């Protein structure tokens, strides 16, 4: 028997990736839900409209489970209608009267945070975003709280690892890991998953990059007046380190110089009549040594040109955890006030001192 | 009495965290040289394993 009852739009319980919005729309319009999913993702890149529309659907479209053919209470419907109008106005705002910057700077990050909260809740509890809008909002808030605390723990762990506490952090991680494994068989402690993972990834990343806070935090500028003022080693934990050797008259032969920077930018200026041999190790970042650029992760660069016996050769041994290294010679505009001036390729005259001459100015 | 199935996300996360911690300890001892080239795939695999386990556990 054919019924004349109008079709109702519900969030699908069977066909859902996040909240069943696309699944419900697909069933309502008798279309493949993947089309709606592609649409949401595509719109997400257009000022974040896809994210906001999906959130609107999550709040406005009732869940298939809790309906049972009964209409929502009138009070709930009024609240949902107000929320829906507000969300639709927000979505339409940049189109109607401008304000795309507001959407991009405020609403999109908030939407991403809300979705992250729901996903964290899903990871912690195993429950998707079903139920009443109020329940979803509460779960999202709980998820955001867990996320913020986990991020704080991750940052703390990274700092501890950089300060030489890698072993202690590793021991804490093993204890947390054993608690998770044991809990998996006895009583799951899923709330521990995200903090433990973030701590492991951040502290492990710091260890892998070789970041160390030895040498302190801040900006340092060194300009030794003579070779006797030149130290064997310069070190900084976090910050900007600049070593200016333009006043140093290096003696003939090799002069070793070791520089260690945890996180930040390292800039060095060397006299143009000095041959530069370099050994560079950067965890992640960029190195520009006399015009030769290397960048990425695990940047290792080594060049040991021979120099005439009468020439001065500077043996640079540089380690940077995360950041950049720039080595230029005097009187050359390798860099402007805002960084590298764009000369990527090595100039044939660079490091000419290694061949018995001086570099062109 | 049927044996209780372990909670897959917790199990995967616990093992992943222990593996990363052991890598950190070995690096600290000097037994291995932990670099980004090694750590980045391990970290991605760890996160992926947890998400996969969380997805499978819903079925």
XYZ file of C-alpha atoms in Angstrom:
420
model
C 0.000 0.000 0.000
C 1.325 3.385 -0.948
C 1.457 6.040 1.726
C 1.218 9.743 1.099
C 3.329 10.679 4.108
C 6.048 13.159 3.184
C 9.591 11.900 3.336
C 11.520 13.022 6.388
C 15.126 14.035 6.510
C 17.183 12.260 9.151
C 20.868 11.827 9.740
C 21.609 8.305 8.663
C 22.642 5.826 11.296
C 23.741 3.148 8.830
C 25.619 5.270 6.322
C 27.745 7.713 8.274
C 31.355 8.808 8.279
C 31.084 11.548 10.889
C 27.519 12.409 11.771
C 25.437 10.837 9.000
C 24.518 14.180 7.386
C 25.641 13.220 3.875
C 24.151 9.751 4.288
C 20.797 11.253 5.295
C 20.823 13.765 2.444
C 21.681 11.014 -0.004
C 18.751 8.912 1.109
C 16.379 11.887 1.147
C 17.281 13.004 -2.370
C 17.863 9.463 -3.605
C 21.430 10.253 -4.602
C 24.764 8.677 -3.788
C 25.924 10.197 -0.435
C 29.470 10.419 -1.790
C 28.300 13.340 -3.942
C 27.328 15.276 -0.818
C 30.581 14.324 0.893
C 32.613 15.610 -2.051
C 30.499 18.762 -1.966
C 31.142 19.341 1.740
C 34.900 18.833 1.307
C 35.028 21.088 -1.774
C 33.071 23.821 0.019
C 35.351 23.492 3.035
C 38.133 24.944 0.866
C 35.918 27.859 -0.143
C 36.132 29.938 3.013
C 35.182 26.992 5.194
C 31.544 27.013 4.086
C 31.499 23.222 3.876
C 32.486 22.887 7.527
C 29.833 25.350 8.656
C 27.152 23.733 6.496
C 28.015 20.325 7.867
C 27.846 21.655 11.423
C 24.475 23.201 10.587
C 23.283 19.826 9.319
C 24.627 18.147 12.430
C 22.652 20.516 14.638
C 19.464 20.836 12.596
C 18.833 17.416 11.122
C 17.518 14.969 13.709
C 19.272 11.711 14.258
C 17.645 8.615 12.843
C 17.996 6.709 16.107
C 16.135 9.047 18.437
C 13.162 9.921 16.263
C 10.837 6.903 16.336
C 8.433 8.854 14.221
C 7.820 11.337 17.016
C 8.330 14.991 16.242
C 10.814 16.892 18.356
C 9.319 18.951 21.196
C 8.246 22.434 20.167
C 10.812 24.114 22.425
C 13.612 22.076 20.871
C 12.410 22.904 17.389
C 12.448 26.622 18.203
C 15.979 26.438 19.533
C 17.095 24.459 16.511
C 15.441 26.935 14.175
C 17.247 29.869 15.823
C 20.579 28.034 15.670
C 19.935 27.160 12.042
C 19.123 30.740 11.073
C 22.253 32.003 12.841
C 24.443 29.407 11.138
C 22.934 30.115 7.730
C 23.441 33.854 8.225
C 27.053 33.216 9.129
C 27.515 31.118 5.999
C 25.779 33.674 3.797
C 27.489 36.662 5.422
C 30.602 36.829 3.215
C 28.487 36.337 0.110
C 25.885 38.965 0.970
C 27.791 41.747 2.730
C 31.436 40.704 2.797
C 33.363 39.782 5.913
C 35.278 36.841 4.493
C 38.218 37.741 6.710
C 36.046 37.322 9.802
C 34.903 33.912 8.585
C 38.429 32.839 7.701
C 40.053 34.187 10.857
C 37.452 33.338 13.484
C 34.682 31.022 12.395
C 36.685 28.497 10.409
C 39.206 27.884 13.230
C 36.309 27.609 15.691
C 34.547 25.133 13.413
C 37.717 23.086 12.995
C 38.158 23.125 16.780
C 34.581 21.934 17.287
C 35.030 19.096 14.795
C 38.358 18.202 16.429
C 36.534 18.067 19.760
C 33.918 15.699 18.352
C 36.633 13.505 16.835
C 38.514 13.400 20.152
C 35.307 12.416 21.888
C 34.835 9.699 19.277
C 38.358 8.417 19.937
C 37.943 8.532 23.703
C 34.451 7.092 24.009
C 33.918 5.265 20.748
C 30.622 7.121 20.308
C 29.860 9.156 17.222
C 28.138 12.555 17.274
C 24.636 11.223 17.725
C 21.844 12.390 19.993
C 20.552 15.844 20.777
C 22.472 18.980 19.760
C 23.109 19.746 23.430
C 24.738 16.340 23.901
C 26.898 16.888 20.830
C 27.952 20.315 22.100
C 28.840 18.896 25.525
C 30.861 16.091 23.949
C 32.648 18.518 21.634
C 33.505 20.708 24.637
C 34.828 17.680 26.514
C 36.867 16.672 23.473
C 38.314 20.179 23.138
C 39.265 20.092 26.822
C 41.088 16.785 26.377
C 42.760 18.166 23.253
C 43.974 21.328 25.007
C 45.310 19.405 28.004
C 47.025 16.910 25.713
C 48.597 19.701 23.684
C 49.881 21.327 26.870
C 51.338 17.993 27.942
C 52.932 17.576 24.507
C 54.574 21.001 24.705
C 55.772 20.284 28.234
C 57.204 16.949 27.137
C 58.990 18.545 24.200
C 60.553 21.162 26.470
C 61.573 18.489 28.972
C 63.159 16.376 26.222
C 65.034 19.412 24.864
C 66.273 20.193 28.371
C 67.894 16.776 28.632
C 65.008 14.867 30.139
C 64.479 12.445 27.253
C 65.089 9.421 29.452
C 62.546 10.549 32.050
C 59.963 11.263 29.363
C 60.611 7.867 27.777
C 60.094 6.127 31.122
C 56.812 8.013 31.642
C 55.742 6.964 28.135
C 56.532 3.315 28.819
C 54.449 3.432 32.007
C 51.583 5.071 30.106
C 51.927 2.537 27.290
C 51.822 -0.385 29.708
C 48.745 1.121 31.381
C 47.052 1.349 27.983
C 47.972 -2.208 27.005
C 46.917 -3.582 30.384
C 43.733 -1.536 30.306
C 42.904 -2.876 26.855
C 42.462 -6.328 28.413
C 41.042 -5.298 31.783
C 39.420 -1.882 31.801
C 40.149 0.471 28.873
C 41.586 3.888 29.726
C 40.935 5.564 26.418
C 41.240 9.069 27.842
C 44.961 8.326 28.123
C 45.399 7.631 24.387
C 45.614 11.213 23.127
C 47.853 12.641 25.890
C 50.238 9.678 25.597
C 50.380 9.872 21.795
C 50.927 13.623 21.698
C 53.613 13.380 24.366
C 55.339 10.578 22.455
C 55.221 12.378 19.094
C 56.376 15.753 20.421
C 59.154 14.434 22.662
C 60.249 11.907 20.025
C 60.317 14.644 17.390
C 62.503 16.814 19.591
C 64.871 13.902 20.194
C 64.993 13.113 16.473
C 65.798 16.730 15.627
C 68.509 16.841 18.246
C 66.998 19.942 19.803
C 68.664 21.040 23.007
C 68.026 24.054 25.208
C 71.662 24.099 26.363
C 72.997 27.616 26.035
C 69.838 29.372 27.129
C 66.988 31.138 25.436
C 67.038 34.513 23.681
C 68.908 36.374 20.988
C 72.711 36.499 20.927
C 75.040 38.596 18.823
C 78.783 37.979 18.846
C 81.319 40.098 17.011
C 84.807 39.117 18.178
C 87.372 41.870 17.604
C 90.290 39.548 16.927
C 91.233 35.903 16.495
C 92.078 35.681 20.191
C 88.518 36.699 21.065
C 87.086 33.943 18.912
C 85.700 31.082 20.961
C 86.024 27.429 19.988
C 82.313 26.939 20.455
C 79.129 29.022 20.423
C 75.898 27.616 21.767
C 72.271 28.705 22.104
C 69.148 26.728 23.030
C 66.312 28.716 21.500
C 66.505 32.054 19.692
C 68.477 33.928 17.098
C 72.225 33.553 17.080
C 74.408 35.827 14.984
C 78.170 35.455 14.773
C 79.941 38.220 12.914
C 83.584 37.454 12.101
C 84.254 40.423 9.825
C 86.802 41.913 12.252
C 88.649 38.666 12.809
C 91.968 38.231 11.044
C 92.325 34.475 11.075
C 95.865 33.054 11.086
C 97.058 30.872 8.190
C 96.003 27.272 8.510
C 92.869 25.740 9.963
C 90.703 27.371 12.622
C 87.943 25.115 13.947
C 84.657 26.664 15.041
C 81.777 24.713 16.500
C 78.267 26.169 16.684
C 75.264 24.485 18.282
C 71.726 25.901 18.075
C 68.614 24.089 19.345
C 65.754 25.995 17.718
C 65.994 29.250 15.782
C 68.028 31.081 13.196
C 71.788 31.098 12.954
C 73.521 33.755 10.871
C 77.221 33.914 10.298
C 79.369 36.418 8.474
C 82.870 35.322 7.528
C 85.749 37.388 6.085
C 85.855 37.110 2.327
C 89.541 36.173 2.247
C 88.910 33.080 4.346
C 88.370 29.629 2.871
C 85.326 28.035 4.475
C 85.024 24.307 5.054
C 81.675 23.342 6.491
C 79.993 20.430 8.150
C 76.309 21.112 8.718
C 73.696 18.985 10.455
C 70.147 20.350 10.664
C 67.256 18.302 12.056
C 64.660 20.185 10.036
C 65.055 23.489 8.276
C 67.254 25.254 5.805
C 70.933 25.813 5.233
C 72.466 28.397 2.934
C 76.230 28.278 3.072
C 77.880 30.803 0.749
C 75.020 30.581 -1.705
C 74.505 26.839 -1.623
C 71.070 25.968 -0.368
C 69.943 22.752 1.274
C 66.620 22.305 3.002
C 64.255 19.702 4.368
C 64.564 17.229 7.204
C 67.834 15.668 8.293
C 69.849 18.168 6.286
C 73.460 17.055 6.310
C 75.906 19.063 4.300
C 79.640 18.705 4.203
C 82.260 20.433 2.105
C 85.961 20.356 2.770
C 87.807 22.227 0.039
C 91.582 22.192 0.139
C 93.292 25.506 0.669
C 96.823 26.734 -0.059
C 99.133 26.462 2.983
C 99.303 30.210 3.313
C 95.532 30.617 3.289
C 93.254 30.796 6.316
C 90.629 28.091 6.448
C 87.654 28.153 8.804
C 86.396 24.697 9.734
C 82.736 25.179 10.581
C 80.957 22.426 12.461
C 77.324 23.511 12.812
C 74.412 21.703 14.404
C 70.893 23.142 14.321
C 67.886 21.232 15.662
C 65.029 23.136 14.057
C 65.652 26.308 12.110
C 67.932 27.853 9.571
C 71.599 28.503 8.982
C 72.861 31.302 6.786
C 76.564 31.797 6.124
C 77.602 34.759 4.022
C 80.852 36.540 3.463
C 81.567 40.201 4.044
C 80.783 42.885 1.519
C 78.399 40.661 -0.366
C 74.696 41.303 -0.364
C 73.718 37.685 0.017
C 70.874 38.754 2.234
C 68.687 41.775 2.483
C 66.964 42.950 5.662
C 64.279 40.331 5.262
C 66.478 37.333 4.630
C 67.914 35.645 1.623
C 67.835 37.853 -1.444
C 66.928 35.087 -3.855
C 70.303 33.925 -5.130
C 69.888 30.192 -4.891
C 72.728 28.869 -6.971
C 76.284 28.863 -5.865
C 78.335 31.654 -7.394
C 81.526 30.371 -9.094
C 83.504 32.984 -7.170
C 82.177 31.875 -3.791
C 84.814 30.409 -1.536
C 87.471 31.492 -4.013
C 89.852 31.910 -1.073
C 90.143 28.110 -1.073
C 91.748 28.412 -4.504
C 94.251 31.016 -3.425
C 92.244 34.122 -4.290
C 89.572 36.202 -2.661
C 85.929 36.218 -3.547
C 84.634 38.966 -5.704
C 82.968 41.722 -3.739
C 32.833 -18.111 29.448
C 33.937 -16.441 26.205
C 37.234 -14.540 26.385
C 36.820 -10.788 26.413
C 38.095 -9.025 23.305
C 40.783 -6.446 24.026
C 40.035 -2.795 23.356
C 41.826 -2.314 20.037
C 42.483 1.470 20.168
C 43.983 1.229 23.660
C 46.091 -1.757 22.646
C 47.380 -0.084 19.479
C 48.074 3.223 21.252
C 49.869 1.500 24.127
C 52.134 -0.484 21.818
C 52.822 2.569 19.636
C 53.760 4.690 22.635
C 56.056 1.972 23.986
C 57.807 1.635 20.596
C 58.433 5.388 20.405
C 59.669 5.453 24.003
C 62.089 2.596 23.301
C 63.414 4.444 20.227
C 63.995 7.505 22.408
C 65.827 5.437 25.011
C 68.036 3.762 22.400
C 68.820 7.154 20.901
C 69.673 8.554 24.304
C 72.006 5.624 24.955
C 73.662 6.084 21.560
C 72.656 2.646 20.304
C 70.833 4.203 17.343
C 70.827 7.618 15.739
C 67.219 8.707 15.741
C 66.601 11.063 12.836
C 63.510 12.585 11.299
C 63.800 10.171 8.389
C 63.280 7.343 10.878
C 60.976 9.031 13.329
C 58.488 10.642 10.928
C 57.296 7.333 9.378
C 57.166 5.727 12.820
C 55.047 8.587 14.191
C 52.707 8.498 11.174
C 52.385 4.726 11.452
C 51.620 5.018 15.180
C 48.869 7.588 14.659
C 47.501 5.640 11.693
C 47.433 2.399 13.673
C 45.443 4.035 16.486
C 42.933 5.596 14.085
C 42.597 2.314 12.209
C 42.047 0.435 15.439
C 39.458 3.005 16.555
C 37.642 2.607 13.246
C 37.735 -1.189 13.362
C 36.490 -1.272 16.933
C 33.257 0.474 15.876
C 32.313 -2.409 13.579
